[in-house]
CSV table of C-alpha atoms in Angstrom, one decimal:
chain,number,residue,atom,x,y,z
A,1,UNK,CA,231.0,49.6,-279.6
A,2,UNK,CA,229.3,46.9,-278.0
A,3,UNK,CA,230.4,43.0,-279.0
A,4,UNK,CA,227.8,41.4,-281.5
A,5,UNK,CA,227.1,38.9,-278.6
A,6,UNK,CA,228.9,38.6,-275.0
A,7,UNK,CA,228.2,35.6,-272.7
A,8,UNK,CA,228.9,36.2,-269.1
A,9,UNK,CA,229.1,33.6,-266.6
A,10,UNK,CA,226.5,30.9,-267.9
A,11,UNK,CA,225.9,28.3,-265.8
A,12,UNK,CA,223.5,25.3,-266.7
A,13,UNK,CA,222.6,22.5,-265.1
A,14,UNK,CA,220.0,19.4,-265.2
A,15,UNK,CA,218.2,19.0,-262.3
A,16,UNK,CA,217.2,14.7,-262.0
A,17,UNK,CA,216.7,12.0,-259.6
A,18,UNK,CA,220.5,11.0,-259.2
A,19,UNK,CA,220.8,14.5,-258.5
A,20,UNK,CA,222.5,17.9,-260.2
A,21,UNK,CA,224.5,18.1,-263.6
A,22,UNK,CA,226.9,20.4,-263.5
A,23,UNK,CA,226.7,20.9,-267.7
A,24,UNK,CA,228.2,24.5,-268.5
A,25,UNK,CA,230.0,26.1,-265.2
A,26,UNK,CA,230.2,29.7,-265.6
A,27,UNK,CA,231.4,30.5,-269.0
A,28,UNK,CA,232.2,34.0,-270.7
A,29,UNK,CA,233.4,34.7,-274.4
A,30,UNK,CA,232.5,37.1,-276.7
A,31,UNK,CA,232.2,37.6,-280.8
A,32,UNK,CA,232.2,40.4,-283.0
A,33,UNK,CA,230.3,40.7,-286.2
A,34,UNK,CA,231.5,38.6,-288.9
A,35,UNK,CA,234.1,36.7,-286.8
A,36,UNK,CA,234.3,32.5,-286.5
A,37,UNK,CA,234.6,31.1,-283.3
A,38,UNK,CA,235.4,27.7,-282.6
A,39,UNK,CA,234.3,25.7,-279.5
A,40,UNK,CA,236.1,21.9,-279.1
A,41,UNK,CA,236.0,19.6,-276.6
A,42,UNK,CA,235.6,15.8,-276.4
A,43,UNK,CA,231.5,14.8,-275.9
A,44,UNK,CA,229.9,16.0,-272.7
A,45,UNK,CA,231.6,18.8,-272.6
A,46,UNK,CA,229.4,21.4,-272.6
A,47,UNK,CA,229.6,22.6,-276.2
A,48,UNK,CA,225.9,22.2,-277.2
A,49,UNK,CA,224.2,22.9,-273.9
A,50,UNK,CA,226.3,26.2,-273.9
A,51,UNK,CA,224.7,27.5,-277.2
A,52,UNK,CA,221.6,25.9,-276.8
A,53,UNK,CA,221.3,28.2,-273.8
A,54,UNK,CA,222.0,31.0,-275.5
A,55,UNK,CA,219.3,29.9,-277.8
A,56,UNK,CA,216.9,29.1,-274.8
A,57,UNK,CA,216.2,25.8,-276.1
A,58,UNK,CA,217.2,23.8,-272.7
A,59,UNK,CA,214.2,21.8,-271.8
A,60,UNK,CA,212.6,22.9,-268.8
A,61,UNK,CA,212.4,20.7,-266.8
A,62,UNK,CA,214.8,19.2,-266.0
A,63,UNK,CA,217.4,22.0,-267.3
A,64,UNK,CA,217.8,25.8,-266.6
A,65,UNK,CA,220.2,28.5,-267.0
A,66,UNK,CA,220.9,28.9,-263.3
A,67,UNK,CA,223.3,31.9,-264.1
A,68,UNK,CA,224.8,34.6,-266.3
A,69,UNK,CA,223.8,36.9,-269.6
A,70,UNK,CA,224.0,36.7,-272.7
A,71,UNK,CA,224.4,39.9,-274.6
A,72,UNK,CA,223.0,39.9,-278.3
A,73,UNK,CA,223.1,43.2,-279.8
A,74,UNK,CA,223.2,44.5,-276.1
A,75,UNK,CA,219.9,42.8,-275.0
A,76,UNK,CA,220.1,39.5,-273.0
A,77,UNK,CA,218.2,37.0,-274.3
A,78,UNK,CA,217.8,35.8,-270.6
A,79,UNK,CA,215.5,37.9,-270.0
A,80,UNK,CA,213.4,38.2,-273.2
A,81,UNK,CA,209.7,36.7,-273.0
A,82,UNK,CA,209.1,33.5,-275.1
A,83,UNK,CA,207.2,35.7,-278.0
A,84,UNK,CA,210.4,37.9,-278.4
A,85,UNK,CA,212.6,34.9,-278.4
A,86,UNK,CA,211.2,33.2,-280.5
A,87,UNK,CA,211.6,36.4,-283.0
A,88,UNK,CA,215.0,36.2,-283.2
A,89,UNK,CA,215.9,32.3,-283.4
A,90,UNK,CA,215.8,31.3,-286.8
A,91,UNK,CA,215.8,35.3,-287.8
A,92,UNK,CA,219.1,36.7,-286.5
A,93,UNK,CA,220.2,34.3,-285.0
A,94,UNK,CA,219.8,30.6,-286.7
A,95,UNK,CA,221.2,27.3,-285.9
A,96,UNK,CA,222.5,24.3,-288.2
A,97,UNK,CA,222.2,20.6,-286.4
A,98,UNK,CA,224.9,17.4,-286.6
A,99,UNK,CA,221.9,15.2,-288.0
A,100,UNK,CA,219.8,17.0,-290.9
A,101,UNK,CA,218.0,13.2,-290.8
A,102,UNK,CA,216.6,14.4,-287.3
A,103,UNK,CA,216.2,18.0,-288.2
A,104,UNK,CA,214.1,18.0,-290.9
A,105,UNK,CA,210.7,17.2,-291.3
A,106,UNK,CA,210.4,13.7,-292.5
A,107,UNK,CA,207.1,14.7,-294.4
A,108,UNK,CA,207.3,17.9,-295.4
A,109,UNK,CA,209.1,18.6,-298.7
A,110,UNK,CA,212.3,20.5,-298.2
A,111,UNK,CA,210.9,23.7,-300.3
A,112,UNK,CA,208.0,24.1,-297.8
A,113,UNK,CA,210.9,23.6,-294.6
A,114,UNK,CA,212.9,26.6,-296.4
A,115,UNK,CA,209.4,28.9,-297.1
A,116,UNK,CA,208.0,28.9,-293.8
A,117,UNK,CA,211.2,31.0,-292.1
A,118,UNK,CA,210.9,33.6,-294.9
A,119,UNK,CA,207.2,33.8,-294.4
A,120,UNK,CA,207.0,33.9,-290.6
A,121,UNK,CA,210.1,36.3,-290.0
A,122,UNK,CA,210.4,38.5,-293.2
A,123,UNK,CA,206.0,38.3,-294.3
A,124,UNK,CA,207.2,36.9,-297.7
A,125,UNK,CA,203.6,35.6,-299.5
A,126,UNK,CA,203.8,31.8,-300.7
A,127,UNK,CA,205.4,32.4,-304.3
A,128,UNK,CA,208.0,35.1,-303.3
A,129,UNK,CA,209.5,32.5,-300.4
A,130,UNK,CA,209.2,29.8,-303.5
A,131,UNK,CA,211.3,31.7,-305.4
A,132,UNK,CA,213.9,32.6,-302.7
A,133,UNK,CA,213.8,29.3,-301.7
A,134,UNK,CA,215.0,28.1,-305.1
A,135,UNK,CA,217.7,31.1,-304.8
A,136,UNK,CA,218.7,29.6,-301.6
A,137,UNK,CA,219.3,25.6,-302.5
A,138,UNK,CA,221.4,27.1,-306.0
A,139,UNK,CA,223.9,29.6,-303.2
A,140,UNK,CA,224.4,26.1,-301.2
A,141,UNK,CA,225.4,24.2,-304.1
A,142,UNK,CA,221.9,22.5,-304.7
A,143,UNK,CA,221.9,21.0,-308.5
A,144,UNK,CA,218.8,22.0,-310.3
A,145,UNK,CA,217.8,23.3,-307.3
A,146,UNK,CA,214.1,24.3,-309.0
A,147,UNK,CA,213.4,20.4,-309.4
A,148,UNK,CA,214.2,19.7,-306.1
A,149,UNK,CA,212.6,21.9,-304.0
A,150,UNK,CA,209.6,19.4,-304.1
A,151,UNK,CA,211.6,16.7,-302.6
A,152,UNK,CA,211.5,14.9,-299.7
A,153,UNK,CA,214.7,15.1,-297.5
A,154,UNK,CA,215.3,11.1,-297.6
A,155,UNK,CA,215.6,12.1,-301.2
A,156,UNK,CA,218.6,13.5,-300.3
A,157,UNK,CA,222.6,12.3,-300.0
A,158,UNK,CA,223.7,13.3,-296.2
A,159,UNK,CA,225.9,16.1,-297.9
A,160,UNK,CA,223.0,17.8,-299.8
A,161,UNK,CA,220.6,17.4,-296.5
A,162,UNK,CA,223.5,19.1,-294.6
A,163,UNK,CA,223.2,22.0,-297.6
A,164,UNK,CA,219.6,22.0,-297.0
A,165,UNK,CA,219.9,23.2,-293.8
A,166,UNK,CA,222.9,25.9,-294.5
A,167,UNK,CA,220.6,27.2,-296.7
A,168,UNK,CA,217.4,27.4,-293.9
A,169,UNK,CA,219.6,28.5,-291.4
A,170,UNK,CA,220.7,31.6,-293.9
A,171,UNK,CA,217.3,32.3,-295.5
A,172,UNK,CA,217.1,35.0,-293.0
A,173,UNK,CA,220.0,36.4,-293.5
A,174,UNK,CA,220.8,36.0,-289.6
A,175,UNK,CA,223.7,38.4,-287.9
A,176,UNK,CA,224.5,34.8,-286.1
A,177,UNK,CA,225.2,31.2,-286.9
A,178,UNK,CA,225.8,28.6,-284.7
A,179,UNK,CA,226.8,25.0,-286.5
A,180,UNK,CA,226.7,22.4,-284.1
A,181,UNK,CA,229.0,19.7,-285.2
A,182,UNK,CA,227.0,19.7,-288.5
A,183,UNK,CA,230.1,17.7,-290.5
A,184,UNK,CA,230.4,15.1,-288.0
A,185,UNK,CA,228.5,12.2,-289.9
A,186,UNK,CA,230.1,13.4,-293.5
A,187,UNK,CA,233.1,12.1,-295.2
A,188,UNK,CA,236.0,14.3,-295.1
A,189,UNK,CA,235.8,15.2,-299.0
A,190,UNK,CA,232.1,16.6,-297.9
A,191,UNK,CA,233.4,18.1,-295.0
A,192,UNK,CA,235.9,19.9,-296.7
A,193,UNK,CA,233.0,21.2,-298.9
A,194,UNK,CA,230.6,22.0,-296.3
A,195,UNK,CA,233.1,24.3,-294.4
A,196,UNK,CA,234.5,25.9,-297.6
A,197,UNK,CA,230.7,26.9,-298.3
A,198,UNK,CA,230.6,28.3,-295.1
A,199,UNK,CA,233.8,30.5,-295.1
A,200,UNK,CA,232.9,31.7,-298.6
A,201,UNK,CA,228.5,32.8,-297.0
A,202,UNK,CA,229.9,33.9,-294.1
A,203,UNK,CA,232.4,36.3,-295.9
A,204,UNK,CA,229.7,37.1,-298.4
A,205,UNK,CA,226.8,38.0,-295.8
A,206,UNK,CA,228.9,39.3,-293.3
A,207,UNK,CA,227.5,37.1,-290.2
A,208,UNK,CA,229.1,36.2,-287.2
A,209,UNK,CA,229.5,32.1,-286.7
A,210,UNK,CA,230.0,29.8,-283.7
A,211,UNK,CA,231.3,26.5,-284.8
A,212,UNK,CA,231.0,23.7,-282.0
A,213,UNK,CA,233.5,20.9,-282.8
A,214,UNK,CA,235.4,17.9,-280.9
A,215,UNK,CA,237.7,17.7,-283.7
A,216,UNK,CA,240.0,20.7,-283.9
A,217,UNK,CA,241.8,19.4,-287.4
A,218,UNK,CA,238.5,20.7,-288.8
A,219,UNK,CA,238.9,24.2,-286.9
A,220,UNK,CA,242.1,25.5,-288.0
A,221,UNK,CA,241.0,26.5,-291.5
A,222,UNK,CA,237.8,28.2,-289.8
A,223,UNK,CA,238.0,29.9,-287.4
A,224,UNK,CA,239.4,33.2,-286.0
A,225,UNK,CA,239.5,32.3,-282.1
A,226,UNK,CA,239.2,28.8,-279.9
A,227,UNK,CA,237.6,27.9,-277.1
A,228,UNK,CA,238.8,24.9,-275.8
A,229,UNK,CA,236.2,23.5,-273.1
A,230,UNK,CA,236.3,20.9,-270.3
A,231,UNK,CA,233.9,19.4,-267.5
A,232,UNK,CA,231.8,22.3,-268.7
A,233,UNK,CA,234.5,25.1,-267.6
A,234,UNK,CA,236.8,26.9,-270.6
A,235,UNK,CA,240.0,25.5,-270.0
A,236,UNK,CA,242.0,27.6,-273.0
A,237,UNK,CA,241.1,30.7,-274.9
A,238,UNK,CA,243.1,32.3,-278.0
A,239,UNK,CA,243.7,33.3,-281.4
A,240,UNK,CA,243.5,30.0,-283.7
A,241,UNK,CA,247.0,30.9,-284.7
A,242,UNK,CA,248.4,31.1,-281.3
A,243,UNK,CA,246.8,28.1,-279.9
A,244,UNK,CA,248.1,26.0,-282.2
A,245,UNK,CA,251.1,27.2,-282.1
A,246,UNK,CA,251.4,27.6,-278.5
A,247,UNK,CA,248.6,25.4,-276.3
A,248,UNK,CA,249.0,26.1,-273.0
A,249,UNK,CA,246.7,23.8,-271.1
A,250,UNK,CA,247.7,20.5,-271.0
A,251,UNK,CA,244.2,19.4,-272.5
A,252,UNK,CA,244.8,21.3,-275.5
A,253,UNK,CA,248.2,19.6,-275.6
A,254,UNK,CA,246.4,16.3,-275.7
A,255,UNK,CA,243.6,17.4,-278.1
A,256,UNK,CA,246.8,18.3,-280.5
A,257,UNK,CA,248.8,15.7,-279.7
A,258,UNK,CA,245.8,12.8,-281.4
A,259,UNK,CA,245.9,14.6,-284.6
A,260,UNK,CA,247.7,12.9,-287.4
A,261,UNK,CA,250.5,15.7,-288.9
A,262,UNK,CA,251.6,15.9,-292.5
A,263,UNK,CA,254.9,17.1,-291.0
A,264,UNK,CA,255.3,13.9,-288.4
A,265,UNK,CA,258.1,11.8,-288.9
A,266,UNK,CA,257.4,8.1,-290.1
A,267,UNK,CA,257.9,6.7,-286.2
A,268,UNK,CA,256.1,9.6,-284.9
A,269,UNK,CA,253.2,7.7,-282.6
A,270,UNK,CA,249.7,9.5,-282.2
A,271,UNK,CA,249.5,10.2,-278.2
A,272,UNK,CA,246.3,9.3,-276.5
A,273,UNK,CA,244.1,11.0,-273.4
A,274,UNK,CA,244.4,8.5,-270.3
A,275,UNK,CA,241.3,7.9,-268.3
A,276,UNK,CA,237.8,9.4,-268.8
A,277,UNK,CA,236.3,12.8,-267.9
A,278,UNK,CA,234.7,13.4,-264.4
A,279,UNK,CA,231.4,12.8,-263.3
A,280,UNK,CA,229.1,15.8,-263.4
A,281,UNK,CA,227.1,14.9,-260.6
A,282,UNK,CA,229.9,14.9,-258.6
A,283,UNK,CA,232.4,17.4,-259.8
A,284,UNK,CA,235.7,16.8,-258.1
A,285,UNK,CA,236.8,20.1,-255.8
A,286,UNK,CA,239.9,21.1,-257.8
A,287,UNK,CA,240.7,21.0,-261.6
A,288,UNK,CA,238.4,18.8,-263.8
A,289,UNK,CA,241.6,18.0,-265.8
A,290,UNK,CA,243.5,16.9,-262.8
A,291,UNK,CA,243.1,13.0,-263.0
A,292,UNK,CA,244.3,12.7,-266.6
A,293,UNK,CA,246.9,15.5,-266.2
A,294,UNK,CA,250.4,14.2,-266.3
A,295,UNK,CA,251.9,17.5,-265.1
A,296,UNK,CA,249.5,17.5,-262.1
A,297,UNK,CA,250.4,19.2,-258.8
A,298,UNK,CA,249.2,19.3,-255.1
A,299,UNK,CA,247.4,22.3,-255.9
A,300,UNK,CA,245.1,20.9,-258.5
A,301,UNK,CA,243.6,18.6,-256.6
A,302,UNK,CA,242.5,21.3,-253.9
A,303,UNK,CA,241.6,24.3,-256.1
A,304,UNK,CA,240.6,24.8,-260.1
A,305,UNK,CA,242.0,27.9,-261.4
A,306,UNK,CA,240.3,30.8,-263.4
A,307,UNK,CA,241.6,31.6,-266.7
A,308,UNK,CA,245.2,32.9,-266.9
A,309,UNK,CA,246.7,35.3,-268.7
A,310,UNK,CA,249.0,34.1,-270.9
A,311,UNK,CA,249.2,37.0,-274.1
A,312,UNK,CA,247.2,39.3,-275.4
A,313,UNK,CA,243.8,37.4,-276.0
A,314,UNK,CA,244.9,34.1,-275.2
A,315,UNK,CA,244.2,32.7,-271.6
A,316,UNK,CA,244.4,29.3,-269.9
A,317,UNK,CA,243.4,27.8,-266.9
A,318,UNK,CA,246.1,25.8,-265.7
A,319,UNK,CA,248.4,26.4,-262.2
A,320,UNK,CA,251.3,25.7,-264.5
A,321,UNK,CA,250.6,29.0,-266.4
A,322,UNK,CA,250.3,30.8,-263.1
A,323,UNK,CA,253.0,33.6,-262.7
A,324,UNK,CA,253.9,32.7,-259.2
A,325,UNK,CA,253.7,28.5,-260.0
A,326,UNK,CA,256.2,29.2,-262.5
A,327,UNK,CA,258.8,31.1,-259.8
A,328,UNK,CA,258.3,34.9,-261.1
């Protein structure tokens, strides 16, 4: 049975006057039904150009997926016409932003946001999306959600406009939902809300959930799988379990290696990431990493390595990792 989506070999980049920006170089993952992934990485990346190609929402010019599929339900979405794209954002697949402020309409009342998905994608008539609407704002933890579907979203707390969204982003009921950062500007107390919502709609409804993230403290109570991403490449791949148990890359090491731990000694010093990431005009010819990387070698400099195997669904793109680099 075929993966809910599969993304093979994407590759975006932004075509402008200093020249080409190698954003998202060739990456492939999959997700089944009802599973969380996790994508992390430090900004620039590639996280949010990666799914909003997938969404086709790169604008064009100067972007453009330059390369790759991606497989929903066994249909690329590559290749679909702007008509039958545009049926399935927002429908089965839907997507939550980092700043409901920007998202939302400043001028339309939050009720009528909500309504017009349920009446363009499932032919609801005015008073049946008001109603489902209402539904909707009370599942996401709305109060008196009846009185307040007439308000304005600057009526809102940042919390409650992040709810807002949840709930247009599942008024569909979509097989897919991809949350771009969407607790970055919260406090952790709301944070902690807004992903235990999540966990608790996405095991009610069944959907599937990509959950872009620089912070992987937030991940590890989320998600099923990881991908850990780089200079636009996937430098590690695995299990949640396993890749905090075990990173591989020396990236992930450092991503780990800034979180404060409960189980840290009192001395214990938070460890830093030397340098800055590389240009992507002007990608350097061997691993991305290699500049920052204190267990660099000759080799990185002249060639970056494809993903590894390491164990059974966990994979890292590091020389160290390589079978024959480590004397086997």
């Amino acid at each position: 049975m075929p993966s809910l989506l599969e993304v093979k070999g994407l590759k975006t980049q932004f075509f402008t006057r200093e020249g080409v920006v190698n954003a998202v170089n060739g990456i492939s993952y999959t997700l089944e039904d009802g599973e969380t992934l996790a994508i992390v990485g430090e900004s620039g990346c590639g996280k949010s150009v990666g799914v909003l190609s997938i969404m086709r929402l790169i604008p064009d010019p100067p972007g453009k997926v330059v390369a790759g599929e991606v497989l929903f339900q066994n249909q690329d979405l590559l290749k679909l016409s702007e008509d039958e794209i545009r049926g399935i954002r927002g429908h089965q697949i839907a997507m939550i932003f980092q700043d409901p402020m920007t998202s939302l309409n400043p001028v339309l009342t939050v009720g009528d946001q909500i309504s017009e998905a349920l009446i363009l994608h499932l032919g609801m008539d005015k008073q049946q999306a008001y109603q489902s609407t209402i539904e909707l704002l009370e599942m996401v933890g709305i109060p008196k959600a009846s009185d307040r579907i007439n308000d304005y979203p600057y009526q809102f707390s940042g919390g409650m406009r992040q709810r807002v969204m949840i709930a247009m982003g599942l008024s569909c009921n979509p097989k897919l939902l991809i949350a771009d950062e969407p607790t970055t500007a919260l406090d952790v107390t709301i944070q902690a809300q807004i992903i235990d919502l999540v966990n608790r709609l996405r095991d009610e409804f069944g959907m599937a959930i990509i959950w872009i993230t620089h912070d992987l403290a937030v991940v590890a109570g989320l998600a099923h799988k990881v991908i850990v991403m780089y200079a636009g490449y996937i430098v590690e791949q695995g299990q949640v379990d396993d890749l905090y148990e075990n990173p591989m890359h020396p990236y992930t090491m450092g991503l780990l290696g800034s979180l404060p731990r409960l189980d840290a000694t009192t001395h214990q010093q938070l460890k830093s990431i030397e340098g800055l990431p590389p240009d992507l005009l002007h990608m350097p010819q061997g691993c991305p990493f290699a500049d920052r990387c204190s267990l660099v070698m000759e080799k990185c400099r002249l060639e970056n390595p494809s993903l590894i195997y390491i164990s059974p669904k966990h994979f890292s793109a590091c020389w160290k990792n390589s079978p024959v680099d480590q004397g086997y």
